[in-house]
Amino acid sequence: MRKLNKIGVILIVFILAGMGYTAYSFVFNDSSENVTTVNRINGEEPINLENYIGQKKTILQFVAVPCECCSYSMPFIQEFIASQSDIEVITIVFFGKEREILDKFENEYKATHLWGVDPKRDLANYYNVSVSPTYVFFDEKGNELGTHPYIIATSEELGQRYEEAYESYHHESGPDNQ
């Protein structure tokens, strides 16, 4: 019985600590977070998202390393990118060790598309990304169309998910957003 009480007290402490951290983060949120630049670790210039979001249709793909679902999806992402030119896809790694990330993207994925890292999770938090992979869709005007927090199994599925989000947003928003 005493052991059960100790476990209960420990659980309550963790719950209260979590609630306290959440409240602290909400009240004292650092408004200087950078949500327009994605850093690169392969020696290339940072990616300025303002050059894409609001300029053309864009998908931000948030991933972690390691993430087997992300690794499974990556060939389909690259196939999608190669098959069309209307939608820009930018991969943002919000969790992982730099050496492992570099190895995955340069050696395993042989990534040729834009990708970078978000080590402080500024972008991931800004777009409420909590699982990997998550896709955030934008239209050419920069409107956030929605998210897809699941694995993509084919390049066609990525295009379909984007089009569904696009149609849903513009149908619900009316003619001003079309």
Phi, psi and omega in degrees: 000319180293324179296321179296320178296321179296318179296319178298317179296317179298316179298317179297319178299315179296319180296315179295322178297317178297317178295320178297316179296318179298314179297317178300314180297323180292315184285318186251036180298132180284105183285358180270012180301142182266111181244021178237350183236133176247119181286152178248147177246005181257020176086359181269165179298148176302155178269123176267108184297337178294342176282351183237302181291122183093351178251326178205167177300136187219143172238125170263122178256114178264128181224166173239158175230118005276152176201108183296323178296321179293317179297321178297319184283335189303319177299325179289325178296313181293325176296318178299314181299317182290335186272352182207165180232004183279332186241125177274133176245127179237123179267132181237119180269115183257000176206135175147165177272138186308314182297318179292320179298311180300317179298315180299310187285326182270323185260313182280306182281332187051048186296130177248354180267173180292131175207152180200189186237153179229067189296333179269358179064024178301310180291316180301315179292320180301320180264014177056041179273124179232349178233160182235128000275155171224137180247129177245125187256139178229145173271181184291346178267356180093004177289133176282115187275334182150183181229161175225097184270050182217171178292147173255125186262345178210162176293325178297323180296321179298315177299319179295316179297320178297311183298322177298315179295318180299309181296317180298314180298311185285332177288317182285330185276343179091182187291341180294334183260010183263000000 
